[in-house]
Amino acid sequence: MYVAVKGGERAIDNAHRLLAEDRRGDPAVPELDLKQIEQQLALAVDRVMAEGSLYDRELAALAIKQARGDLLEAIFLLRAYRTTLPRLAVSEPLNTAAMAINRRISAAFKDLPGGQVLGPTFDYTHRLLDFTWAEPHGADTGTDAATGKTLPQAMPRVLQLLDGEGLIEPPRADAPTRPVADLTREAMTLPAERDLRLQNLARGDEGFLLALGYSTQRGYGNTHPFAGEIRMGEVAVEIVPEELGFAVEIGEITVTECEMINQFQGSAEHLPQFTRGYGLTFGQGERKAMAMALVDRALRARELGETPSSPAQDEEFVLYHSDNVEASGFVQHLKLPHYVDFQAELELLRRLRANASDPSPDADPNDHGPKP
Amino acid sequence: MNPVTEPTLPGYNFAYLDEQTKRMIRRALLKAVAIPGYQAPFGSREMPLPYGWGTGGIQVTASILGPNDVLKVIDQGADDTTNAVSIRRFFARTAGVRTTEKVAEATVIQTRHRIPEQPLRDHQILVYQVPIPEPLRFMEPRETETRKMHALQEYGVMHVKLYEDIARYGRIAHAYDYPVLVNGRYVMKPSPIPKFDNPKMDRMPALQLFGAGREKRIYAVPPYTSVKSLDFEDYPFEIQRWNQCCALCGAADSFLDEVVIDDRGGRMFVCSDTEYCHSRRAALPRGARESGS
Amino acid sequence: MAYSHAVTAPGFDEPVLQAQQVFRALLTAQSQPGRIVKVDSVATLPPLYPATMALLLTLVDRDTPLWLDLSPSPWEAVSSHLRFHCGCPIVTAPFDAAFAVLSRPEKMPDFSAFSLGSDECPDRSTTLIIQVETLLEHRGRRWAGPGIADARRVHVAELPEHFWRQWRNNHALFPRGVDVIFTQADHLLALPRSVHVAEDN
């Protein structure tokens, strides 16, 4: 009996072997290659990059393959790899106004300079399982897909149009002298400024943010949101090398940005104005970007003079529970043996029960079972 | 200087963490030692093992470990539980250090939920894996509040909580993770060790380091530092006791695990500290040893 | 000239292993205050002792502002050397420093010039590395506190009169306060804020 808990080494080796077998599946079925994952499961790759906080399509595809398609596990793999990478430079802020647009919509205006550009969206598909996809589909020669080329160069931001009239709060350049906070380098300190909150939300679990954003719409901290603008496309990443002193472009990344327009407020000193909520993700992550913008606005309650009363407005609650690598690890650690603690509790419980039925101090709670 | 031990994991630094991260953790450790019991924040990193599975302890160990160290890893007192094996392998793989099961041979002992029965000495370091470092957390969930309470040394809620236990159950109903007062200043969580182990922390000759990875906190108890389990004059702190001895080695002074041996309620009690049990059995006369195993 | 001299001076031969060894020596010193420990010798630049240089190479980087107690020319070389090997910002206000090097303890500023941390975040304080000419165990003032089994006697020479008076105030601020590491040649000795030092010898 006692030896049953031994043999941990062999058990682990066997588990790893079984995992490798299951990962490969039926050897008669061709093995996935990373290019296939990267190209054909591109939105899974995007999510893993976003929450894994590392923009690298190939590594994200590898993580998905290694994780057998478990995206949270893939995010964890990518994070654990990312943490060992040296930090060579810090980029300049992305200029999303200069984005090469693939999709851009506004729910606030019917038409606007630059127009509405649907791009590659599920939005108006009918969610009917399409059995033609059960067979290889070949290359789609969609001729209309070339519309991107005719897009106008200038795509002014929708919120800028409102800003021109003073109808929305101006974007705030929070203390530009202070370095931007980075929760991957230092433990969070609360209350958090908006830079730290946005970083936390950008890495946060999509499901968690979706539920929180949804809760604000159902009245738990309603912010009366309008999707002012959602844009998705490629932006340039620039750094300023110490020795050059000017910005150079090091590459392009795809991002999705959501600017939410929220309820106006006014006071004796200030005319009523719309307020902002902001979301940004790597790749195509519209649902995440929108949820993030809702939660960002909800978390600004204190700053905008609202009394926080709902979960989405509760900074500590949101920021400490948004990270799925932390959450998944701690929930699943309950699988680890706890028999020492359990034994301690068991002994205590027996003692309490024994005391209740026999208050004499010598009542022995553990006096049961066969004697040695 | 010893020759560089060749790490067996290509592409990664000695003991996995990069040097910048180690420096950050080392600075936090020095502050933690200077302020016994204070939870120093640190920029905890994602590790290749999940949060909640010892990432805090692993980061502390990775930051202190050198090629001359001898490492022992235990979980629930045992060297051979799967998570202890996994962590020991991680360091054997990334740092190439010698590992051991013997307390006396180890320079660094990483533990989850137990303190070895054999007393530690002053050249040794005990690294605890900590899930929830904040002793006031379940009375006050907010970090911003508990930080103030520690600053003002305002521990009334903790005493109220313990006193409520006495009112309801006639005793303090905390069996593990029993709060302690360190150096007369900070209330500290000893990590979920059974309270049986609490007295071992008091004036321990070894350095005790605590790492909470997910919660991003490090704290410490220097050698020979007062660690007092909270109690009341009329309800003094007491530890668990068993009427049984270990069924294998006969120890009457160790923490016992209860093992269910059949489906008719039969059970036996054996040492939770497997190495303690082994060494005691090895010292028994031959005949006695055989009947014990 | 000072610059080229500085960048050609080596840091650690084996950065990973030496940093680990120096840190462990320091961790021993910090957790057993009053105990003198030796560190592996390392190339240094005057006026820094090898032990001071070893500490800086081990602990300091771009996240830790450093303050040095002198500005004349030798420090130019030292500053460039540290910027090169550690990448640390060198600050002019002691209060902004995570670490401060004091090569002339007799002229050191009051502790209050440094960061003492706050009651909520007492760890956000400056660590002082003070170079002295003599460190002796088993004689001198009586130290007591965490890390010390009973009491330890320690003699640190060439400290100004007011140092121990300031230390008393520093200890009374606990958990706030500075921590001190004394260095002498390739030896070091730690005096964390938790230690009580008796009035006289």
mmCIF file of C-alpha atoms in Angstrom, chain C:
data_model
loop_
_atom_site.group_PDB
_atom_site.id
_atom_site.type_symbol
_atom_site.label_atom_id
_atom_site.label_comp_id
_atom_site.label_asym_id
_atom_site.label_seq_id
_atom_site.Cartn_x
_atom_site.Cartn_y
_atom_site.Cartn_z
ATOM 1 C CA MET C 1 41.489 58.353 -21.812
ATOM 2 C CA ALA C 2 39.453 57.573 -18.750
ATOM 3 C CA TYR C 3 36.669 56.293 -20.961
ATOM 4 C CA SER C 4 38.784 53.897 -23.006
ATOM 5 C CA HIS C 5 40.430 52.630 -19.836
ATOM 6 C CA ALA C 6 37.033 52.005 -18.335
ATOM 7 C CA VAL C 7 35.498 50.005 -21.137
ATOM 8 C CA THR C 8 38.536 47.801 -21.558
ATOM 9 C CA ALA C 9 38.556 46.838 -17.877
ATOM 10 C CA PRO C 10 36.926 43.426 -17.522
ATOM 11 C CA GLY C 11 33.855 42.649 -15.427
ATOM 12 C CA PHE C 12 33.323 39.078 -14.207
ATOM 13 C CA ASP C 13 35.197 36.351 -16.100
ATOM 14 C CA GLU C 14 32.225 34.027 -15.612
ATOM 15 C CA PRO C 15 29.272 36.383 -15.175
ATOM 16 C CA VAL C 16 26.623 33.755 -14.425
ATOM 17 C CA LEU C 17 28.601 31.743 -11.896
ATOM 18 C CA GLN C 18 30.445 34.607 -10.234
ATOM 19 C CA ALA C 19 27.280 36.646 -9.802
ATOM 20 C CA GLN C 20 25.701 33.602 -8.162
ATOM 21 C CA GLN C 21 28.661 33.131 -5.812
ATOM 22 C CA VAL C 22 28.800 36.778 -4.809
ATOM 23 C CA PHE C 23 25.056 36.806 -4.248
ATOM 24 C CA ARG C 24 25.199 33.738 -2.026
ATOM 25 C CA ALA C 25 28.018 35.282 0.005
ATOM 26 C CA LEU C 26 25.915 38.416 0.389
ATOM 27 C CA LEU C 27 22.789 36.431 1.244
ATOM 28 C CA THR C 28 24.756 34.688 3.999
ATOM 29 C CA ALA C 29 25.996 38.057 5.247
ATOM 30 C CA GLN C 30 22.525 39.603 5.091
ATOM 31 C CA SER C 31 20.875 36.713 6.924
ATOM 32 C CA GLN C 32 23.655 36.506 9.543
ATOM 33 C CA PRO C 33 24.409 40.171 10.230
ATOM 34 C CA GLY C 34 27.829 40.858 11.650
ATOM 35 C CA ARG C 35 29.395 37.854 9.987
ATOM 36 C CA ILE C 36 32.281 38.795 7.659
ATOM 37 C CA VAL C 37 32.254 36.917 4.364
ATOM 38 C CA LYS C 38 34.818 36.856 1.595
ATOM 39 C CA VAL C 39 34.012 37.155 -2.091
ATOM 40 C CA ASP C 40 36.055 35.974 -5.066
ATOM 41 C CA SER C 41 38.443 38.663 -6.160
ATOM 42 C CA VAL C 42 37.389 40.678 -9.188
ATOM 43 C CA ALA C 43 39.151 43.346 -11.237
ATOM 44 C CA THR C 44 38.195 46.795 -10.013
ATOM 45 C CA LEU C 45 38.862 50.470 -10.528
ATOM 46 C CA PRO C 46 40.035 52.725 -7.701
ATOM 47 C CA PRO C 47 38.608 53.886 -5.417
ATOM 48 C CA LEU C 48 36.269 50.886 -5.438
ATOM 49 C CA TYR C 49 37.289 47.810 -3.453
ATOM 50 C CA PRO C 50 37.009 44.486 -5.276
ATOM 51 C CA ALA C 51 34.128 43.545 -2.960
ATOM 52 C CA THR C 52 32.266 46.757 -3.856
ATOM 53 C CA MET C 53 32.769 46.116 -7.549
ATOM 54 C CA ALA C 54 31.643 42.506 -7.169
ATOM 55 C CA LEU C 55 28.457 43.657 -5.389
ATOM 56 C CA LEU C 56 27.673 46.182 -8.105
ATOM 57 C CA LEU C 57 28.232 43.681 -10.919
ATOM 58 C CA THR C 58 25.940 41.279 -9.074
ATOM 59 C CA LEU C 59 23.082 43.554 -8.065
ATOM 60 C CA VAL C 60 22.921 46.616 -10.257
ATOM 61 C CA ASP C 61 21.399 46.994 -13.724
ATOM 62 C CA ARG C 62 19.242 49.331 -15.778
ATOM 63 C CA ASP C 63 16.411 49.004 -13.257
ATOM 64 C CA THR C 64 18.499 50.254 -10.315
ATOM 65 C CA PRO C 65 19.618 53.890 -10.187
ATOM 66 C CA LEU C 66 23.041 54.197 -8.554
ATOM 67 C CA TRP C 67 24.489 57.090 -6.577
ATOM 68 C CA LEU C 68 28.240 57.568 -6.062
ATOM 69 C CA ASP C 69 29.569 59.855 -3.347
ATOM 70 C CA LEU C 70 32.166 61.715 -5.382
ATOM 71 C CA SER C 71 32.345 63.473 -8.692
ATOM 72 C CA PRO C 72 36.044 64.151 -9.473
ATOM 73 C CA SER C 73 37.837 62.394 -12.273
ATOM 74 C CA PRO C 74 38.352 58.859 -10.923
ATOM 75 C CA TRP C 75 34.594 58.523 -10.742
ATOM 76 C CA GLU C 76 34.297 59.328 -14.447
ATOM 77 C CA ALA C 77 36.153 56.115 -15.161
ATOM 78 C CA VAL C 78 34.123 54.209 -12.576
ATOM 79 C CA SER C 79 30.849 55.599 -13.924
ATOM 80 C CA SER C 80 31.671 54.638 -17.497
ATOM 81 C CA HIS C 81 32.786 51.219 -16.341
ATOM 82 C CA LEU C 82 29.523 50.619 -14.468
ATOM 83 C CA ARG C 83 27.398 52.007 -17.279
ATOM 84 C CA PHE C 84 29.163 49.637 -19.635
ATOM 85 C CA HIS C 85 28.982 46.494 -17.500
ATOM 86 C CA CYS C 86 25.736 47.101 -15.604
ATOM 87 C CA GLY C 87 23.867 49.593 -17.789
ATOM 88 C CA CYS C 88 22.728 51.391 -14.637
ATOM 89 C CA PRO C 89 21.584 54.999 -14.591
ATOM 90 C CA ILE C 90 23.849 57.101 -12.333
ATOM 91 C CA VAL C 91 21.803 59.643 -10.416
ATOM 92 C CA THR C 92 22.794 62.888 -8.734
ATOM 93 C CA ALA C 93 20.203 62.847 -5.944
ATOM 94 C CA PRO C 94 20.841 60.182 -3.260
ATOM 95 C CA PHE C 95 17.089 59.926 -2.677
ATOM 96 C CA ASP C 96 16.546 58.497 -6.183
ATOM 97 C CA ALA C 97 19.105 55.738 -5.748
ATOM 98 C CA ALA C 98 18.377 52.048 -5.217
ATOM 99 C CA PHE C 99 22.038 51.589 -4.323
ATOM 100 C CA ALA C 100 24.578 54.141 -3.105
ATOM 101 C CA VAL C 101 28.328 53.712 -2.867
ATOM 102 C CA LEU C 102 30.056 55.660 -0.091
ATOM 103 C CA SER C 103 33.815 55.625 -0.402
ATOM 104 C CA ARG C 104 34.374 58.299 2.235
ATOM 105 C CA PRO C 105 32.169 57.367 5.183
ATOM 106 C CA GLU C 106 33.511 60.285 7.236
ATOM 107 C CA LYS C 107 31.763 62.641 4.823
ATOM 108 C CA MET C 108 28.611 60.625 4.216
ATOM 109 C CA PRO C 109 25.284 62.454 4.063
ATOM 110 C CA ASP C 110 22.587 61.862 6.681
ATOM 111 C CA PHE C 111 20.513 58.726 6.194
ATOM 112 C CA SER C 112 17.546 61.005 5.605
ATOM 113 C CA ALA C 113 19.109 62.054 2.295
ATOM 114 C CA PHE C 114 18.384 58.533 1.015
ATOM 115 C CA SER C 115 15.097 56.803 0.371
ATOM 116 C CA LEU C 116 13.787 55.152 3.537
ATOM 117 C CA GLY C 117 10.766 53.475 1.925
ATOM 118 C CA SER C 118 7.242 53.899 3.254
ATOM 119 C CA ASP C 119 5.286 52.007 5.906
ATOM 120 C CA GLU C 120 3.341 50.277 3.139
ATOM 121 C CA CYS C 121 6.350 49.665 0.876
ATOM 122 C CA PRO C 122 9.389 49.621 3.177
ATOM 123 C CA ASP C 123 11.353 47.728 0.509
ATOM 124 C CA ARG C 124 11.553 50.839 -1.642
ATOM 125 C CA SER C 125 14.602 52.124 0.180
ATOM 126 C CA THR C 126 18.230 52.758 -0.673
ATOM 127 C CA THR C 127 20.895 50.172 0.139
ATOM 128 C CA LEU C 128 24.161 51.814 1.208
ATOM 129 C CA ILE C 129 27.444 50.171 0.294
ATOM 130 C CA ILE C 130 29.979 51.770 2.625
ATOM 131 C CA GLN C 131 33.698 51.210 2.128
ATOM 132 C CA VAL C 132 35.694 51.135 5.363
ATOM 133 C CA GLU C 133 39.303 50.401 6.278
ATOM 134 C CA THR C 134 38.760 47.831 9.007
ATOM 135 C CA LEU C 135 36.169 45.157 9.739
ATOM 136 C CA LEU C 136 36.641 42.961 12.795
ATOM 137 C CA GLU C 137 34.493 40.273 14.385
ATOM 138 C CA HIS C 138 34.362 39.323 18.101
ATOM 139 C CA ARG C 139 35.073 42.829 19.367
ATOM 140 C CA GLY C 140 33.463 46.225 19.250
ATOM 141 C CA ARG C 141 29.775 47.028 19.500
ATOM 142 C CA ARG C 142 27.173 44.448 20.361
ATOM 143 C CA TRP C 143 24.747 43.587 17.558
ATOM 144 C CA ALA C 144 21.476 41.764 18.117
ATOM 145 C CA GLY C 145 18.431 40.927 16.033
ATOM 146 C CA PRO C 146 17.139 38.520 13.390
ATOM 147 C CA GLY C 147 19.926 36.311 12.038
ATOM 148 C CA ILE C 148 21.973 36.566 15.219
ATOM 149 C CA ALA C 149 21.657 33.624 17.609
ATOM 150 C CA ASP C 150 22.524 35.528 20.735
ATOM 151 C CA ALA C 151 24.640 38.590 20.083
ATOM 152 C CA ARG C 152 27.638 39.351 17.955
ATOM 153 C CA ARG C 153 30.414 41.857 18.487
ATOM 154 C CA VAL C 154 31.533 43.795 15.451
ATOM 155 C CA HIS C 155 34.080 46.542 14.993
ATOM 156 C CA VAL C 156 33.790 48.854 11.985
ATOM 157 C CA ALA C 157 36.520 51.484 11.893
ATOM 158 C CA GLU C 158 36.475 55.008 10.451
ATOM 159 C CA LEU C 159 32.785 55.665 10.762
ATOM 160 C CA PRO C 160 31.823 59.211 11.736
ATOM 161 C CA GLU C 161 30.613 59.844 15.295
ATOM 162 C CA HIS C 162 27.061 60.397 14.195
ATOM 163 C CA PHE C 163 26.787 57.109 12.282
ATOM 164 C CA TRP C 164 25.633 54.990 15.216
ATOM 165 C CA ARG C 165 23.293 57.689 16.451
ATOM 166 C CA GLN C 166 21.731 57.706 12.994
ATOM 167 C CA TRP C 167 21.631 53.935 13.025
ATOM 168 C CA ARG C 168 19.606 54.029 16.234
ATOM 169 C CA ASN C 169 17.060 56.265 14.513
ATOM 170 C CA ASN C 170 17.109 54.068 11.428
ATOM 171 C CA HIS C 171 16.419 50.955 13.483
ATOM 172 C CA ALA C 172 13.588 52.755 15.292
ATOM 173 C CA LEU C 173 11.944 53.487 11.931
ATOM 174 C CA PHE C 174 11.579 49.758 11.251
ATOM 175 C CA PRO C 175 10.151 48.479 8.897
ATOM 176 C CA ARG C 176 11.305 51.611 7.080
ATOM 177 C CA GLY C 177 14.992 52.479 6.834
ATOM 178 C CA VAL C 178 18.161 51.889 4.858
ATOM 179 C CA ASP C 179 20.163 48.673 4.806
ATOM 180 C CA VAL C 180 23.951 48.861 4.920
ATOM 181 C CA ILE C 181 26.642 46.641 3.457
ATOM 182 C CA PHE C 182 30.193 47.404 4.631
ATOM 183 C CA THR C 183 33.040 46.422 2.324
ATOM 184 C CA GLN C 184 36.748 46.181 2.926
ATOM 185 C CA ALA C 185 39.090 44.809 0.218
ATOM 186 C CA ASP C 186 37.412 41.536 -0.782
ATOM 187 C CA HIS C 187 35.316 41.166 2.376
ATOM 188 C CA LEU C 188 31.846 42.300 3.195
ATOM 189 C CA LEU C 189 29.541 42.503 6.181
ATOM 190 C CA ALA C 190 25.834 43.339 6.226
ATOM 191 C CA LEU C 191 23.881 45.518 8.617
ATOM 192 C CA PRO C 192 20.192 45.231 7.707
ATOM 193 C CA ARG C 193 17.708 47.647 9.278
ATOM 194 C CA SER C 194 16.400 44.931 11.622
ATOM 195 C CA VAL C 195 19.633 44.904 13.658
ATOM 196 C CA HIS C 196 19.892 46.681 16.977
ATOM 197 C CA VAL C 197 23.378 48.002 17.771
ATOM 198 C CA ALA C 198 24.219 48.749 21.393
ATOM 199 C CA GLU C 199 25.381 52.197 22.394
ATOM 200 C CA ASP C 200 28.977 51.592 23.302
ATOM 201 C CA ASN C 201 31.741 49.083 22.845
#
